[in-house]
């Protein structure tokens, strides 16, 4: 069996690389344990630890349910090809606010006739593209966060160059695989920037300014793709199909936030360049300053579109039932 690098395991399971290393190390120690009673006890503890770590990211029943595809469309929503983050719980980052998750929550509270009207105007293909951009942006920010933390002394985040390369390669692979679904992904330059990030890690450490710039460039490409996809989704809501509706209001808010994210990323890149120009006396730039807000935004798009699709599909199923 071909081995999988810990960096890629962390990418696939949405776990930090250092947790993967620790779990693999613990498993290696267990294999060398001699007393059966001690081995059983340690295996039980390891199983409990793995279950606690994986429970938020692996929901097999929900994952299988999603394989049924989109509401009345050949396009899958979501388009598979990248690991999916767990849906935030109430009170957590990315919980329902004023975006698509709030729209979906409102749908779930309405009757079937209302949902059937909303189903007819739901821009499936455009929102599948939005979700794709948010999904890859979420993983790009995961990489950027761990790469930044790895540069601090005594950091708990041990994101080695080997792990970073494996993570970046997996991300670039999935982006390239998803590109044929949506030509706009290729036109956004995201695939090229993802491969450039992976190749840059052959010579630069994850915490270097060069990698920071590459990560921002990839996040910007995905941000621009996401903004264009949201614009297309809004255009699909013609006056006859729902301008001024709750969905249009939610998408307008998401489009506004998409532009805000792009401005913040451009400002961050500019600040980093300005700091570099004054080295060695440059001012430290906090690369993580917008991560929490961006993560909440990405999760709202990802899980809001999922939740809306589920609510609309339930309405269709109820109508076609006995």
Tab-separated table of C-alpha atoms in Angstrom:
chain	number	residue	atom	x	y	z
A	1	UNK	CA	0.000	0.000	0.000
A	2	UNK	CA	1.383	3.387	-0.973
A	3	UNK	CA	2.052	5.610	2.026
A	4	UNK	CA	0.279	8.950	2.339
A	5	UNK	CA	2.258	11.907	3.727
A	6	UNK	CA	0.960	13.328	7.031
A	7	UNK	CA	0.508	16.703	5.338
A	8	UNK	CA	-1.924	15.175	2.855
A	9	UNK	CA	-3.704	13.222	5.613
A	10	UNK	CA	-4.174	16.523	7.460
A	11	UNK	CA	-5.569	18.110	4.316
A	12	UNK	CA	-8.029	15.278	3.652
A	13	UNK	CA	-9.283	15.082	7.264
A	14	UNK	CA	-9.176	18.855	7.906
A	15	UNK	CA	-6.856	18.183	10.844
A	16	UNK	CA	-3.661	20.082	11.751
A	17	UNK	CA	-0.548	18.228	10.576
A	18	UNK	CA	0.914	18.101	14.084
A	19	UNK	CA	-2.164	16.171	15.308
A	20	UNK	CA	-1.676	13.668	12.498
A	21	UNK	CA	1.990	13.234	13.461
A	22	UNK	CA	1.082	12.732	17.118
A	23	UNK	CA	-1.602	10.152	16.317
A	24	UNK	CA	0.722	8.242	13.993
A	25	UNK	CA	3.440	8.311	16.624
A	26	UNK	CA	1.039	7.005	19.281
A	27	UNK	CA	-0.087	4.244	16.925
A	28	UNK	CA	3.549	3.286	16.308
A	29	UNK	CA	4.173	3.036	20.026
A	30	UNK	CA	1.077	0.875	20.439
A	31	UNK	CA	2.368	-1.598	17.885
A	32	UNK	CA	5.411	-2.127	20.054
A	33	UNK	CA	3.498	-2.552	23.311
A	34	UNK	CA	3.897	-6.037	24.755
A	35	UNK	CA	1.395	-6.646	27.615
A	36	UNK	CA	-2.045	-7.440	26.117
A	37	UNK	CA	-3.963	-5.648	28.869
A	38	UNK	CA	-1.919	-2.482	28.454
A	39	UNK	CA	-2.264	-2.710	24.682
A	40	UNK	CA	-6.054	-3.039	24.905
A	41	UNK	CA	-6.289	-0.063	27.240
A	42	UNK	CA	-4.086	2.120	25.060
A	43	UNK	CA	-5.922	1.069	21.903
A	44	UNK	CA	-9.200	2.008	23.552
A	45	UNK	CA	-7.824	5.400	24.515
A	46	UNK	CA	-6.492	5.942	20.995
A	47	UNK	CA	-9.836	4.955	19.449
A	48	UNK	CA	-11.610	7.458	21.696
A	49	UNK	CA	-9.116	10.166	20.739
A	50	UNK	CA	-9.512	9.444	17.035
A	51	UNK	CA	-13.304	9.424	17.334
A	52	UNK	CA	-13.242	12.797	19.080
A	53	UNK	CA	-10.939	14.233	16.413
A	54	UNK	CA	-12.842	12.846	13.437
A	55	UNK	CA	-16.419	13.289	14.649
A	56	UNK	CA	-16.624	16.947	13.561
A	57	UNK	CA	-15.305	16.245	10.044
A	58	UNK	CA	-16.611	12.815	9.092
A	59	UNK	CA	-20.374	12.387	8.826
A	60	UNK	CA	-20.702	9.339	6.608
A	61	UNK	CA	-24.495	9.281	6.585
A	62	UNK	CA	-24.733	12.932	5.531
A	63	UNK	CA	-21.950	12.448	3.000
A	64	UNK	CA	-23.743	9.549	1.342
A	65	UNK	CA	-26.992	11.493	1.310
A	66	UNK	CA	-25.321	14.298	-0.642
A	67	UNK	CA	-24.324	11.890	-3.391
A	68	UNK	CA	-27.884	12.018	-4.696
A	69	UNK	CA	-26.907	15.253	-6.457
A	70	UNK	CA	-28.498	18.620	-6.921
A	71	UNK	CA	-32.113	19.671	-7.063
A	72	UNK	CA	-33.223	19.012	-10.621
A	73	UNK	CA	-29.752	19.480	-12.116
A	74	UNK	CA	-26.969	17.369	-13.581
A	75	UNK	CA	-24.456	19.498	-11.696
A	76	UNK	CA	-23.608	18.129	-8.267
A	77	UNK	CA	-24.036	20.510	-5.374
A	78	UNK	CA	-21.534	20.425	-3.840
A	79	UNK	CA	-19.040	19.541	-6.585
A	80	UNK	CA	-16.922	16.881	-4.936
A	81	UNK	CA	-13.144	17.006	-5.140
A	82	UNK	CA	-11.999	18.592	-1.863
A	83	UNK	CA	-12.473	17.729	1.826
A	84	UNK	CA	-15.525	19.326	3.395
A	85	UNK	CA	-15.314	21.210	6.698
A	86	UNK	CA	-17.798	20.394	9.411
A	87	UNK	CA	-20.839	22.642	9.727
A	88	UNK	CA	-20.491	25.088	12.632
A	89	UNK	CA	-22.713	24.536	15.627
A	90	UNK	CA	-24.826	27.364	17.133
A	91	UNK	CA	-22.545	29.960	18.692
A	92	UNK	CA	-19.452	28.852	16.745
A	93	UNK	CA	-17.630	30.712	13.996
A	94	UNK	CA	-19.709	30.554	10.840
A	95	UNK	CA	-23.027	29.878	12.600
A	96	UNK	CA	-26.161	31.304	10.921
A	97	UNK	CA	-26.015	35.090	10.668
A	98	UNK	CA	-27.263	37.308	7.869
A	99	UNK	CA	-25.956	35.304	4.914
A	100	UNK	CA	-26.933	32.109	3.153
A	101	UNK	CA	-27.227	30.014	6.314
A	102	UNK	CA	-29.780	32.492	7.643
A	103	UNK	CA	-31.642	32.278	4.317
A	104	UNK	CA	-31.598	28.478	4.536
A	105	UNK	CA	-32.862	28.568	8.119
A	106	UNK	CA	-35.754	30.745	6.946
A	107	UNK	CA	-36.533	28.285	4.167
A	108	UNK	CA	-36.738	25.400	6.605
A	109	UNK	CA	-39.392	27.274	8.580
A	110	UNK	CA	-41.618	27.918	5.560
A	111	UNK	CA	-44.258	25.715	4.000
A	112	UNK	CA	-43.889	23.552	0.925
A	113	UNK	CA	-45.610	25.978	-1.522
A	114	UNK	CA	-43.156	28.744	-0.640
A	115	UNK	CA	-40.199	26.389	-0.966
A	116	UNK	CA	-41.375	25.178	-4.352
A	117	UNK	CA	-41.388	28.781	-5.622
A	118	UNK	CA	-37.878	29.296	-4.226
A	119	UNK	CA	-36.750	26.041	-5.789
A	120	UNK	CA	-37.741	27.277	-9.244
A	121	UNK	CA	-35.585	30.398	-8.907
A	122	UNK	CA	-32.593	28.809	-7.153
A	123	UNK	CA	-29.496	29.371	-9.402
A	124	UNK	CA	-28.056	25.893	-8.993
A	125	UNK	CA	-25.025	26.076	-11.295
A	126	UNK	CA	-23.993	29.551	-10.179
A	127	UNK	CA	-24.201	28.674	-6.490
A	128	UNK	CA	-22.320	25.430	-7.080
A	129	UNK	CA	-19.498	27.616	-8.410
A	130	UNK	CA	-19.757	29.922	-5.385
A	131	UNK	CA	-19.514	26.939	-3.077
A	132	UNK	CA	-16.513	25.588	-4.950
A	133	UNK	CA	-14.663	28.880	-4.565
A	134	UNK	CA	-15.474	29.064	-0.862
A	135	UNK	CA	-14.415	25.463	-0.279
A	136	UNK	CA	-10.977	25.928	-1.816
A	137	UNK	CA	-10.569	29.307	-0.118
A	138	UNK	CA	-11.253	27.611	3.234
A	139	UNK	CA	-8.416	25.139	2.610
A	140	UNK	CA	-6.098	27.859	1.307
A	141	UNK	CA	-6.604	29.776	4.540
A	142	UNK	CA	-5.964	26.583	6.526
A	143	UNK	CA	-2.609	26.342	4.783
A	144	UNK	CA	-1.827	30.032	5.319
A	145	UNK	CA	-2.716	29.870	9.014
A	146	UNK	CA	-0.550	26.824	9.733
A	147	UNK	CA	2.311	28.177	7.622
A	148	UNK	CA	2.269	31.433	9.584
A	149	UNK	CA	2.129	29.720	12.978
A	150	UNK	CA	4.969	27.374	12.080
A	151	UNK	CA	7.397	30.302	12.044
A	152	UNK	CA	6.943	31.147	15.715
A	153	UNK	CA	9.388	29.658	18.250
A	154	UNK	CA	7.839	27.045	20.561
A	155	UNK	CA	4.695	27.016	18.443
A	156	UNK	CA	2.322	24.105	18.983
A	157	UNK	CA	1.781	24.090	15.224
A	158	UNK	CA	4.532	21.901	13.771
A	159	UNK	CA	3.877	22.452	10.065
A	160	UNK	CA	7.072	21.202	8.446
A	161	UNK	CA	8.184	21.944	4.898
A	162	UNK	CA	7.426	18.323	3.967
A	163	UNK	CA	3.884	18.580	5.374
A	164	UNK	CA	3.331	21.936	3.696
A	165	UNK	CA	4.391	20.564	0.310
A	166	UNK	CA	2.075	17.565	0.642
A	167	UNK	CA	-0.839	19.809	1.662
A	168	UNK	CA	-0.228	22.268	-1.190
A	169	UNK	CA	0.108	19.495	-3.765
A	170	UNK	CA	-3.192	17.943	-2.664
A	171	UNK	CA	-4.899	21.330	-2.856
A	172	UNK	CA	-3.486	22.007	-6.342
A	173	UNK	CA	-4.528	18.515	-7.476
A	174	UNK	CA	-8.116	19.019	-6.357
A	175	UNK	CA	-8.327	22.481	-7.891
A	176	UNK	CA	-7.078	21.124	-11.210
A	177	UNK	CA	-9.586	18.269	-10.985
A	178	UNK	CA	-12.483	20.644	-10.331
A	179	UNK	CA	-11.558	23.067	-13.115
A	180	UNK	CA	-13.378	21.125	-15.895
A	181	UNK	CA	-16.652	21.508	-13.957
A	182	UNK	CA	-16.409	25.284	-14.105
A	183	UNK	CA	-14.356	27.027	-16.764
A	184	UNK	CA	-14.273	30.115	-14.570
A	185	UNK	CA	-11.958	28.278	-12.169
A	186	UNK	CA	-9.308	28.089	-14.851
A	187	UNK	CA	-9.924	31.659	-15.960
A	188	UNK	CA	-9.533	32.843	-12.359
A	189	UNK	CA	-5.852	31.781	-12.429
A	190	UNK	CA	-6.415	29.796	-9.236
A	191	UNK	CA	-5.088	26.521	-10.640
A	192	UNK	CA	-1.825	28.097	-11.812
A	193	UNK	CA	-1.342	29.900	-8.512
A	194	UNK	CA	-1.987	26.696	-6.550
A	195	UNK	CA	0.669	24.835	-8.527
A	196	UNK	CA	3.030	27.795	-8.110
A	197	UNK	CA	2.528	27.658	-4.329
A	198	UNK	CA	3.338	23.932	-4.296
A	199	UNK	CA	6.466	24.427	-6.413
A	200	UNK	CA	7.646	27.376	-4.295
A	201	UNK	CA	7.693	25.085	-1.261
A	202	UNK	CA	10.454	23.083	-2.929
A	203	UNK	CA	12.831	25.946	-2.108
A	204	UNK	CA	11.119	28.070	0.568
A	205	UNK	CA	9.972	27.222	4.096
A	206	UNK	CA	6.246	27.551	4.900
A	207	UNK	CA	6.686	30.569	7.195
A	208	UNK	CA	8.695	32.698	4.728
A	209	UNK	CA	7.386	35.909	3.184
A	210	UNK	CA	7.660	34.354	-0.278
A	211	UNK	CA	5.185	31.629	0.668
A	212	UNK	CA	2.972	34.182	2.425
A	213	UNK	CA	2.726	36.177	-0.813
A	214	UNK	CA	1.987	33.011	-2.818
A	215	UNK	CA	-0.762	32.047	-0.380
A	216	UNK	CA	-2.330	35.507	-0.579
A	217	UNK	CA	-2.191	35.399	-4.384
A	218	UNK	CA	-4.061	32.078	-4.400
A	219	UNK	CA	-6.630	33.398	-1.911
A	220	UNK	CA	-7.111	36.479	-4.123
A	221	UNK	CA	-7.642	34.380	-7.262
A	222	UNK	CA	-10.264	32.337	-5.438
A	223	UNK	CA	-11.847	35.502	-4.039
A	224	UNK	CA	-12.221	36.981	-7.513
A	225	UNK	CA	-13.699	33.739	-8.825
A	226	UNK	CA	-16.133	33.667	-5.912
A	227	UNK	CA	-17.186	37.281	-6.474
A	228	UNK	CA	-17.830	36.687	-10.186
A	229	UNK	CA	-19.855	33.571	-9.393
A	230	UNK	CA	-21.984	35.522	-6.908
A	231	UNK	CA	-22.562	38.218	-9.531
A	232	UNK	CA	-23.749	35.552	-11.966
A	233	UNK	CA	-26.057	34.097	-9.323
A	234	UNK	CA	-27.580	37.548	-8.761
A	235	UNK	CA	-27.990	38.063	-12.506
A	236	UNK	CA	-29.894	34.783	-12.672
A	237	UNK	CA	-32.457	36.315	-10.304
A	238	UNK	CA	-34.256	38.480	-12.885
A	239	UNK	CA	-37.186	40.661	-11.768
A	240	UNK	CA	-39.537	37.877	-12.819
A	241	UNK	CA	-37.571	35.272	-10.883
A	242	UNK	CA	-36.964	36.926	-7.576
A	243	UNK	CA	-35.260	40.324	-7.500
A	244	UNK	CA	-35.806	41.737	-4.030
A	245	UNK	CA	-36.458	38.275	-2.605
A	246	UNK	CA	-34.847	36.880	0.535
A	247	UNK	CA	-32.381	34.958	-1.639
A	248	UNK	CA	-31.416	38.091	-3.570
A	249	UNK	CA	-30.842	39.951	-0.314
A	250	UNK	CA	-28.665	37.137	1.032
A	251	UNK	CA	-26.639	36.947	-2.188
A	252	UNK	CA	-26.187	40.721	-2.246
A	253	UNK	CA	-24.783	40.605	1.271
A	254	UNK	CA	-22.474	37.735	0.276
A	255	UNK	CA	-21.286	39.682	-2.792
A	256	UNK	CA	-20.546	42.720	-0.627
A	257	UNK	CA	-18.564	40.541	1.777
A	258	UNK	CA	-16.728	38.920	-1.143
A	259	UNK	CA	-15.465	42.329	-2.250
A	260	UNK	CA	-14.499	43.169	1.344
A	261	UNK	CA	-12.414	39.977	1.571
A	262	UNK	CA	-10.598	40.884	-1.664
A	263	UNK	CA	-9.813	44.386	-0.362
A	264	UNK	CA	-8.494	42.951	2.908
A	265	UNK	CA	-6.258	40.465	1.077
A	266	UNK	CA	-4.869	43.183	-1.187
A	267	UNK	CA	-4.195	45.405	1.823
A	268	UNK	CA	-2.452	42.542	3.598
A	269	UNK	CA	-0.238	41.889	0.584
A	270	UNK	CA	0.603	45.594	0.356
A	271	UNK	CA	1.418	45.771	4.074
A	272	UNK	CA	3.686	42.741	3.790
A	273	UNK	CA	5.529	44.272	0.825
A	274	UNK	CA	5.961	47.567	2.692
A	275	UNK	CA	7.365	45.750	5.717
A	276	UNK	CA	9.800	43.838	3.514
A	277	UNK	CA	11.094	47.071	1.992
A	278	UNK	CA	12.231	48.324	5.415
A	279	UNK	CA	13.957	45.138	6.554
A	280	UNK	CA	15.748	44.421	8.854
A	281	UNK	CA	13.841	47.071	10.837
A	282	UNK	CA	10.458	46.371	9.306
A	283	UNK	CA	7.251	46.265	11.311
A	284	UNK	CA	5.704	42.844	11.945
A	285	UNK	CA	2.602	42.187	9.857
A	286	UNK	CA	-0.054	39.965	11.443
A	287	UNK	CA	-0.815	37.548	8.630
A	288	UNK	CA	-3.677	35.999	10.632
A	289	UNK	CA	-5.569	39.212	11.339
A	290	UNK	CA	-8.597	38.419	9.120
A	291	UNK	CA	-8.660	34.618	9.305
A	292	UNK	CA	-11.593	34.327	11.721
A	293	UNK	CA	-13.858	36.620	9.682
A	294	UNK	CA	-12.894	34.951	6.413
A	295	UNK	CA	-13.471	31.485	7.857
A	296	UNK	CA	-16.946	32.497	9.024
A	297	UNK	CA	-17.695	33.824	5.535
A	298	UNK	CA	-16.475	30.686	3.755
A	299	UNK	CA	-18.411	28.399	6.095
A	300	UNK	CA	-21.570	30.451	5.605
A	301	UNK	CA	-21.304	30.000	1.842
A	302	UNK	CA	-20.428	26.301	1.962
A	303	UNK	CA	-23.017	25.196	4.484
A	304	UNK	CA	-25.613	27.811	3.592
A	305	UNK	CA	-25.788	26.506	0.034
A	306	UNK	CA	-25.934	22.927	1.345
A	307	UNK	CA	-28.690	23.763	3.812
A	308	UNK	CA	-30.719	25.659	1.218
A	309	UNK	CA	-30.433	22.774	-1.218
A	310	UNK	CA	-31.537	20.332	1.482
A	311	UNK	CA	-34.544	22.464	2.439
A	312	UNK	CA	-35.615	22.854	-1.192
A	313	UNK	CA	-35.132	19.152	-1.898
A	314	UNK	CA	-37.281	18.257	1.110
A	315	UNK	CA	-40.065	20.424	-0.299
A	316	UNK	CA	-39.856	18.668	-3.648
A	317	UNK	CA	-39.842	15.238	-2.026
A	318	UNK	CA	-42.850	16.057	0.119
A	319	UNK	CA	-44.814	17.240	-2.885
A	320	UNK	CA	-44.043	14.120	-4.886
A	321	UNK	CA	-44.886	11.803	-1.995
A	322	UNK	CA	-48.121	9.859	-1.481
